Amino acid sequence: MREIVHLQTGQAGNQIGAKFWEVISAEHEISANGIFDENNVIEQGQADVLQENVGVYFSEANGSRYVPRAIMLDLEPSVLDEIYSSGIGGLFKPDASVRGASGAGNNWAKGHYTEGAELIDQALDVARKEVENCDCLQGFQFCHSIGGGTGSGMGTLLLSKLREEYPDRIMVSYPVFPSPKVSDVVVEPYNATLSIHQLIENADEVM
């Protein structure tokens, strides 16, 4: 089985990531508490097909419970608190998140050099634990916005550190690009420009 480690950073990254896990859990018939086919309504043939590739994104914990291979990062805690208190919050490991207290204030440099840099070792430790639990790691996928501070600054910092540590693994980024129709934050184009430079250097694919 070729496993993928999923990382979601910043407000947009975590909100999109939460929806990703909601959809992929439903696709594999995994309930909100991680149990496959909780109501025993799926025929054996279909169950075998669904479980065949479930290991790409999920690891199996005690009691046949499936846990997302996800790492959630944010420099302010409110979005992660929302995810853990939501309907799918029970899916995630309690130690799968790394959170700060102050936020990055839409500032790429804060996410990349100051507040984000202070948490990067903790984030890398969580990533290493997930990698150690894989039999054959295929790569990492990042879900983040590149217009804010955390997803752009800390997201690209984490990407570059993981590229150093795992140079032969695939790095795929799914960034949310800023748009003048949606936001009026003046610094978004600057954050995006700085992030794109990092993505060109370190990512294999930017979707």
PDB file of C-alpha atoms in Angstrom:
ATOM      1  CA  MET A   1       0.000   0.000   0.000  1.00  0.00           C
ATOM      2  CA  ARG A   2       1.333   3.447  -0.947  1.00  0.00           C
ATOM      3  CA  GLU A   3       0.369   5.836   1.856  1.00  0.00           C
ATOM      4  CA  ILE A   4      -0.150   9.613   1.647  1.00  0.00           C
ATOM      5  CA  VAL A   5       0.282  12.011   4.584  1.00  0.00           C
ATOM      6  CA  HIS A   6      -2.169  14.917   4.412  1.00  0.00           C
ATOM      7  CA  LEU A   7      -1.240  18.312   5.886  1.00  0.00           C
ATOM      8  CA  GLN A   8      -3.632  21.243   6.197  1.00  0.00           C
ATOM      9  CA  THR A   9      -2.416  24.691   7.237  1.00  0.00           C
ATOM     10  CA  GLY A  10      -4.139  27.937   8.157  1.00  0.00           C
ATOM     11  CA  GLN A  11      -7.822  28.827   8.260  1.00  0.00           C
ATOM     12  CA  ALA A  12      -8.675  28.085   4.616  1.00  0.00           C
ATOM     13  CA  GLY A  13      -6.516  24.947   4.516  1.00  0.00           C
ATOM     14  CA  ASN A  14      -8.176  23.513   7.616  1.00  0.00           C
ATOM     15  CA  GLN A  15     -11.708  24.353   6.483  1.00  0.00           C
ATOM     16  CA  ILE A  16     -11.146  22.759   3.060  1.00  0.00           C
ATOM     17  CA  GLY A  17      -9.263  19.867   4.680  1.00  0.00           C
ATOM     18  CA  ALA A  18     -12.159  19.179   7.064  1.00  0.00           C
ATOM     19  CA  LYS A  19     -14.511  18.933   4.073  1.00  0.00           C
ATOM     20  CA  PHE A  20     -12.018  16.655   2.295  1.00  0.00           C
ATOM     21  CA  TRP A  21     -12.067  14.219   5.228  1.00  0.00           C
ATOM     22  CA  GLU A  22     -15.842  14.399   5.469  1.00  0.00           C
ATOM     23  CA  VAL A  23     -16.170  13.422   1.784  1.00  0.00           C
ATOM     24  CA  ILE A  24     -13.470  10.742   1.750  1.00  0.00           C
ATOM     25  CA  SER A  25     -14.872   9.142   4.921  1.00  0.00           C
ATOM     26  CA  ALA A  26     -18.304   8.965   3.298  1.00  0.00           C
ATOM     27  CA  GLU A  27     -16.750   7.443   0.138  1.00  0.00           C
ATOM     28  CA  HIS A  28     -15.172   4.656   2.195  1.00  0.00           C
ATOM     29  CA  GLU A  29     -18.271   4.222   4.406  1.00  0.00           C
ATOM     30  CA  ILE A  30     -16.355   5.253   7.525  1.00  0.00           C
ATOM     31  CA  SER A  31     -18.558   6.764  10.227  1.00  0.00           C
ATOM     32  CA  ALA A  32     -17.794   9.923  12.225  1.00  0.00           C
ATOM     33  CA  ASN A  33     -16.195   7.810  14.968  1.00  0.00           C
ATOM     34  CA  GLY A  34     -13.936   5.902  12.544  1.00  0.00           C
ATOM     35  CA  ILE A  35     -15.870   2.626  12.262  1.00  0.00           C
ATOM     36  CA  PHE A  36     -16.190   1.015   8.820  1.00  0.00           C
ATOM     37  CA  ASP A  37     -19.764   0.073   7.839  1.00  0.00           C
ATOM     38  CA  GLU A  38     -21.052   0.714  11.340  1.00  0.00           C
ATOM     39  CA  ASN A  39     -24.590  -0.465  10.519  1.00  0.00           C
ATOM     40  CA  ASN A  40     -23.501  -3.607   8.610  1.00  0.00           C
ATOM     41  CA  VAL A  41     -25.456  -2.710   5.473  1.00  0.00           C
ATOM     42  CA  ILE A  42     -22.725  -3.243   2.825  1.00  0.00           C
ATOM     43  CA  GLU A  43     -22.358  -6.520   0.952  1.00  0.00           C
ATOM     44  CA  GLN A  44     -19.050  -8.373   1.387  1.00  0.00           C
ATOM     45  CA  GLY A  45     -17.918  -7.850  -2.220  1.00  0.00           C
ATOM     46  CA  GLN A  46     -18.387  -4.089  -2.029  1.00  0.00           C
ATOM     47  CA  ALA A  47     -16.832  -3.972   1.445  1.00  0.00           C
ATOM     48  CA  ASP A  48     -13.676  -5.670   0.122  1.00  0.00           C
ATOM     49  CA  VAL A  49     -13.378  -3.066  -2.657  1.00  0.00           C
ATOM     50  CA  LEU A  50     -13.863  -0.156  -0.232  1.00  0.00           C
ATOM     51  CA  GLN A  51     -11.333  -1.511   2.252  1.00  0.00           C
ATOM     52  CA  GLU A  52      -8.751  -2.403  -0.383  1.00  0.00           C
ATOM     53  CA  ASN A  53      -7.396   1.147  -0.706  1.00  0.00           C
ATOM     54  CA  VAL A  54      -8.543   2.691   2.574  1.00  0.00           C
ATOM     55  CA  GLY A  55      -4.941   2.550   3.825  1.00  0.00           C
ATOM     56  CA  VAL A  56      -3.853   5.295   1.412  1.00  0.00           C
ATOM     57  CA  TYR A  57      -5.356   7.999   3.642  1.00  0.00           C
ATOM     58  CA  PHE A  58      -6.318   6.147   6.837  1.00  0.00           C
ATOM     59  CA  SER A  59      -4.358   4.180   9.392  1.00  0.00           C
ATOM     60  CA  GLU A  60      -6.037   1.433  11.394  1.00  0.00           C
ATOM     61  CA  ALA A  61      -6.083   1.945  15.147  1.00  0.00           C
ATOM     62  CA  ASN A  62      -7.187  -0.392  17.938  1.00  0.00           C
ATOM     63  CA  GLY A  63     -10.604  -1.973  17.631  1.00  0.00           C
ATOM     64  CA  SER A  64     -10.777  -1.747  13.815  1.00  0.00           C
ATOM     65  CA  ARG A  65     -11.122   2.028  13.999  1.00  0.00           C
ATOM     66  CA  TYR A  66      -9.839   4.073  11.064  1.00  0.00           C
ATOM     67  CA  VAL A  67      -7.967   7.303  11.769  1.00  0.00           C
ATOM     68  CA  PRO A  68      -7.095   9.937   9.118  1.00  0.00           C
ATOM     69  CA  ARG A  69      -3.390  10.262   8.355  1.00  0.00           C
ATOM     70  CA  ALA A  70      -3.803  14.021   8.794  1.00  0.00           C
ATOM     71  CA  ILE A  71      -1.777  16.803  10.396  1.00  0.00           C
ATOM     72  CA  MET A  72      -3.587  20.067  11.122  1.00  0.00           C
ATOM     73  CA  LEU A  73      -1.667  23.282  11.739  1.00  0.00           C
ATOM     74  CA  ASP A  74      -2.762  26.801  12.574  1.00  0.00           C
ATOM     75  CA  LEU A  75      -1.212  29.753  14.358  1.00  0.00           C
ATOM     76  CA  GLU A  76      -4.494  30.551  16.094  1.00  0.00           C
ATOM     77  CA  PRO A  77      -6.672  27.887  17.709  1.00  0.00           C
ATOM     78  CA  SER A  78     -10.268  28.762  16.770  1.00  0.00           C
ATOM     79  CA  VAL A  79     -10.559  26.842  13.459  1.00  0.00           C
ATOM     80  CA  LEU A  80      -8.973  23.686  14.914  1.00  0.00           C
ATOM     81  CA  ASP A  81     -11.315  23.914  17.907  1.00  0.00           C
ATOM     82  CA  GLU A  82     -14.244  24.123  15.480  1.00  0.00           C
ATOM     83  CA  ILE A  83     -13.048  21.001  13.626  1.00  0.00           C
ATOM     84  CA  TYR A  84     -12.618  18.979  16.818  1.00  0.00           C
ATOM     85  CA  SER A  85     -16.071  19.992  18.045  1.00  0.00           C
ATOM     86  CA  SER A  86     -17.740  19.314  14.656  1.00  0.00           C
ATOM     87  CA  GLY A  87     -19.480  16.133  13.493  1.00  0.00           C
ATOM     88  CA  ILE A  88     -16.234  14.638  12.142  1.00  0.00           C
ATOM     89  CA  GLY A  89     -14.051  15.811  15.045  1.00  0.00           C
ATOM     90  CA  GLY A  90     -14.036  12.341  16.578  1.00  0.00           C
ATOM     91  CA  LEU A  91     -12.169  10.975  13.542  1.00  0.00           C
ATOM     92  CA  PHE A  92      -8.923  12.815  14.286  1.00  0.00           C
ATOM     93  CA  LYS A  93      -6.204  11.986  16.775  1.00  0.00           C
ATOM     94  CA  PRO A  94      -6.000  14.531  19.638  1.00  0.00           C
ATOM     95  CA  ASP A  95      -2.267  14.972  18.969  1.00  0.00           C
ATOM     96  CA  ALA A  96      -2.686  15.419  15.193  1.00  0.00           C
ATOM     97  CA  SER A  97      -2.883  19.200  15.510  1.00  0.00           C
ATOM     98  CA  VAL A  98      -0.248  21.860  16.121  1.00  0.00           C
ATOM     99  CA  ARG A  99      -1.592  25.247  17.127  1.00  0.00           C
ATOM    100  CA  GLY A 100      -0.306  28.653  18.117  1.00  0.00           C
ATOM    101  CA  ALA A 101      -2.059  31.366  20.082  1.00  0.00           C
ATOM    102  CA  SER A 102      -1.533  34.659  18.261  1.00  0.00           C
ATOM    103  CA  GLY A 103      -2.083  34.051  14.517  1.00  0.00           C
ATOM    104  CA  ALA A 104      -0.007  35.386  11.636  1.00  0.00           C
ATOM    105  CA  GLY A 105      -2.095  38.460  10.861  1.00  0.00           C
ATOM    106  CA  ASN A 106      -2.020  37.929   7.057  1.00  0.00           C
ATOM    107  CA  ASN A 107       1.760  38.310   7.191  1.00  0.00           C
ATOM    108  CA  TRP A 108       3.842  35.765   5.233  1.00  0.00           C
ATOM    109  CA  ALA A 109       7.019  36.605   7.169  1.00  0.00           C
ATOM    110  CA  LYS A 110       5.305  35.930  10.507  1.00  0.00           C
ATOM    111  CA  GLY A 111       4.281  32.480   9.317  1.00  0.00           C
ATOM    112  CA  HIS A 112       7.639  31.709   7.726  1.00  0.00           C
ATOM    113  CA  TYR A 113      10.219  33.306  10.034  1.00  0.00           C
ATOM    114  CA  THR A 114       8.770  34.096  13.486  1.00  0.00           C
ATOM    115  CA  GLU A 115       5.545  32.567  14.876  1.00  0.00           C
ATOM    116  CA  GLY A 116       5.501  29.711  12.362  1.00  0.00           C
ATOM    117  CA  ALA A 117       9.207  28.972  12.788  1.00  0.00           C
ATOM    118  CA  GLU A 118       8.678  28.569  16.558  1.00  0.00           C
ATOM    119  CA  LEU A 119       6.190  25.745  15.956  1.00  0.00           C
ATOM    120  CA  ILE A 120       7.897  24.076  13.004  1.00  0.00           C
ATOM    121  CA  ASP A 121       9.861  21.524  15.071  1.00  0.00           C
ATOM    122  CA  GLN A 122       6.666  20.406  16.791  1.00  0.00           C
ATOM    123  CA  ALA A 123       4.944  20.089  13.395  1.00  0.00           C
ATOM    124  CA  LEU A 124       7.864  18.064  12.004  1.00  0.00           C
ATOM    125  CA  ASP A 125       7.734  15.704  15.009  1.00  0.00           C
ATOM    126  CA  VAL A 126       4.038  15.003  14.327  1.00  0.00           C
ATOM    127  CA  ALA A 127       4.834  14.440  10.623  1.00  0.00           C
ATOM    128  CA  ARG A 128       7.702  12.057  11.477  1.00  0.00           C
ATOM    129  CA  LYS A 129       5.399   9.978  13.695  1.00  0.00           C
ATOM    130  CA  GLU A 130       2.925   9.611  10.824  1.00  0.00           C
ATOM    131  CA  VAL A 131       5.716   8.661   8.409  1.00  0.00           C
ATOM    132  CA  GLU A 132       7.110   6.070  10.842  1.00  0.00           C
ATOM    133  CA  ASN A 133       3.687   4.386  10.923  1.00  0.00           C
ATOM    134  CA  CYS A 134       3.660   4.013   7.112  1.00  0.00           C
ATOM    135  CA  ASP A 135       4.811   0.862   5.349  1.00  0.00           C
ATOM    136  CA  CYS A 136       5.603   2.575   2.052  1.00  0.00           C
ATOM    137  CA  LEU A 137       5.136   6.354   2.069  1.00  0.00           C
ATOM    138  CA  GLN A 138       4.264   7.750  -1.355  1.00  0.00           C
ATOM    139  CA  GLY A 139       4.339  11.413  -0.418  1.00  0.00           C
ATOM    140  CA  PHE A 140       2.725  14.426   1.212  1.00  0.00           C
ATOM    141  CA  GLN A 141      -0.229  16.524   0.139  1.00  0.00           C
ATOM    142  CA  PHE A 142      -0.666  20.085   1.396  1.00  0.00           C
ATOM    143  CA  CYS A 143      -3.948  21.949   1.599  1.00  0.00           C
ATOM    144  CA  HIS A 144      -3.449  25.671   2.259  1.00  0.00           C
ATOM    145  CA  SER A 145      -4.239  29.203   1.167  1.00  0.00           C
ATOM    146  CA  ILE A 146      -1.365  31.326  -0.104  1.00  0.00           C
ATOM    147  CA  GLY A 147      -3.033  34.688   0.461  1.00  0.00           C
ATOM    148  CA  GLY A 148      -2.975  34.742   4.270  1.00  0.00           C
ATOM    149  CA  GLY A 149      -0.122  34.382   6.726  1.00  0.00           C
ATOM    150  CA  THR A 150      -0.202  30.853   8.165  1.00  0.00           C
ATOM    151  CA  GLY A 151      -1.074  28.787   5.076  1.00  0.00           C
ATOM    152  CA  SER A 152       1.377  30.740   2.942  1.00  0.00           C
ATOM    153  CA  GLY A 153       4.258  31.367   5.344  1.00  0.00           C
ATOM    154  CA  MET A 154       4.178  28.372   7.672  1.00  0.00           C
ATOM    155  CA  GLY A 155       2.798  26.088   4.942  1.00  0.00           C
ATOM    156  CA  THR A 156       5.730  26.750   2.627  1.00  0.00           C
ATOM    157  CA  LEU A 157       8.208  26.534   5.530  1.00  0.00           C
ATOM    158  CA  LEU A 158       6.887  23.070   6.416  1.00  0.00           C
ATOM    159  CA  LEU A 159       6.996  22.063   2.758  1.00  0.00           C
ATOM    160  CA  SER A 160      10.658  23.073   2.457  1.00  0.00           C
ATOM    161  CA  LYS A 161      11.615  21.256   5.706  1.00  0.00           C
ATOM    162  CA  LEU A 162       9.849  18.061   4.609  1.00  0.00           C
ATOM    163  CA  ARG A 163      11.523  18.314   1.205  1.00  0.00           C
ATOM    164  CA  GLU A 164      14.919  18.391   2.976  1.00  0.00           C
ATOM    165  CA  GLU A 165      14.026  15.423   5.167  1.00  0.00           C
ATOM    166  CA  TYR A 166      12.253  13.307   2.515  1.00  0.00           C
ATOM    167  CA  PRO A 167      13.830  14.341  -0.816  1.00  0.00           C
ATOM    168  CA  ASP A 168      12.612  11.242  -2.686  1.00  0.00           C
ATOM    169  CA  ARG A 169       8.926  11.512  -1.687  1.00  0.00           C
ATOM    170  CA  ILE A 170       6.278  13.291  -3.780  1.00  0.00           C
ATOM    171  CA  MET A 171       5.183  16.748  -2.559  1.00  0.00           C
ATOM    172  CA  VAL A 172       1.841  17.980  -3.892  1.00  0.00           C
ATOM    173  CA  SER A 173       0.323  21.344  -2.978  1.00  0.00           C
ATOM    174  CA  TYR A 174      -3.348  22.291  -3.326  1.00  0.00           C
ATOM    175  CA  PRO A 175      -3.184  26.050  -2.729  1.00  0.00           C
ATOM    176  CA  VAL A 176      -6.078  28.516  -2.649  1.00  0.00           C
ATOM    177  CA  PHE A 177      -5.065  31.574  -4.677  1.00  0.00           C
ATOM    178  CA  PRO A 178      -6.210  35.053  -3.618  1.00  0.00           C
ATOM    179  CA  SER A 179      -8.816  36.916  -5.643  1.00  0.00           C
ATOM    180  CA  PRO A 180      -9.737  40.615  -5.551  1.00  0.00           C
ATOM    181  CA  LYS A 181     -13.406  39.596  -5.918  1.00  0.00           C
ATOM    182  CA  VAL A 182     -13.379  37.701  -2.602  1.00  0.00           C
ATOM    183  CA  SER A 183     -11.006  39.596  -0.320  1.00  0.00           C
ATOM    184  CA  ASP A 184      -9.806  43.150   0.070  1.00  0.00           C
ATOM    185  CA  VAL A 185      -6.689  42.340   2.137  1.00  0.00           C
ATOM    186  CA  VAL A 186      -3.972  44.501   0.573  1.00  0.00           C
ATOM    187  CA  VAL A 187      -1.022  42.144   1.222  1.00  0.00           C
ATOM    188  CA  GLU A 188      -2.525  38.986  -0.331  1.00  0.00           C
ATOM    189  CA  PRO A 189      -0.678  39.356  -3.692  1.00  0.00           C
ATOM    190  CA  TYR A 190       2.636  39.751  -1.835  1.00  0.00           C
ATOM    191  CA  ASN A 191       1.974  36.670   0.325  1.00  0.00           C
ATOM    192  CA  ALA A 192       1.056  34.703  -2.797  1.00  0.00           C
ATOM    193  CA  THR A 193       4.179  35.836  -4.699  1.00  0.00           C
ATOM    194  CA  LEU A 194       6.477  34.817  -1.831  1.00  0.00           C
ATOM    195  CA  SER A 195       4.671  31.471  -1.532  1.00  0.00           C
ATOM    196  CA  ILE A 196       4.815  30.694  -5.250  1.00  0.00           C
ATOM    197  CA  HIS A 197       8.590  31.116  -5.170  1.00  0.00           C
ATOM    198  CA  GLN A 198       8.775  28.461  -2.404  1.00  0.00           C
ATOM    199  CA  LEU A 199       6.343  26.140  -4.212  1.00  0.00           C
ATOM    200  CA  ILE A 200       8.400  26.306  -7.418  1.00  0.00           C
ATOM    201  CA  GLU A 201      11.510  25.356  -5.428  1.00  0.00           C
ATOM    202  CA  ASN A 202      10.062  22.539  -3.312  1.00  0.00           C
ATOM    203  CA  ALA A 203       6.786  21.126  -4.663  1.00  0.00           C
ATOM    204  CA  ASP A 204       6.558  18.437  -7.357  1.00  0.00           C
ATOM    205  CA  GLU A 205       3.015  19.445  -8.276  1.00  0.00           C
ATOM    206  CA  VAL A 206       0.880  22.491  -7.565  1.00  0.00           C
ATOM    207  CA  MET A 207      -2.755  21.783  -8.392  1.00  0.00           C
TER     208      MET A 207
END
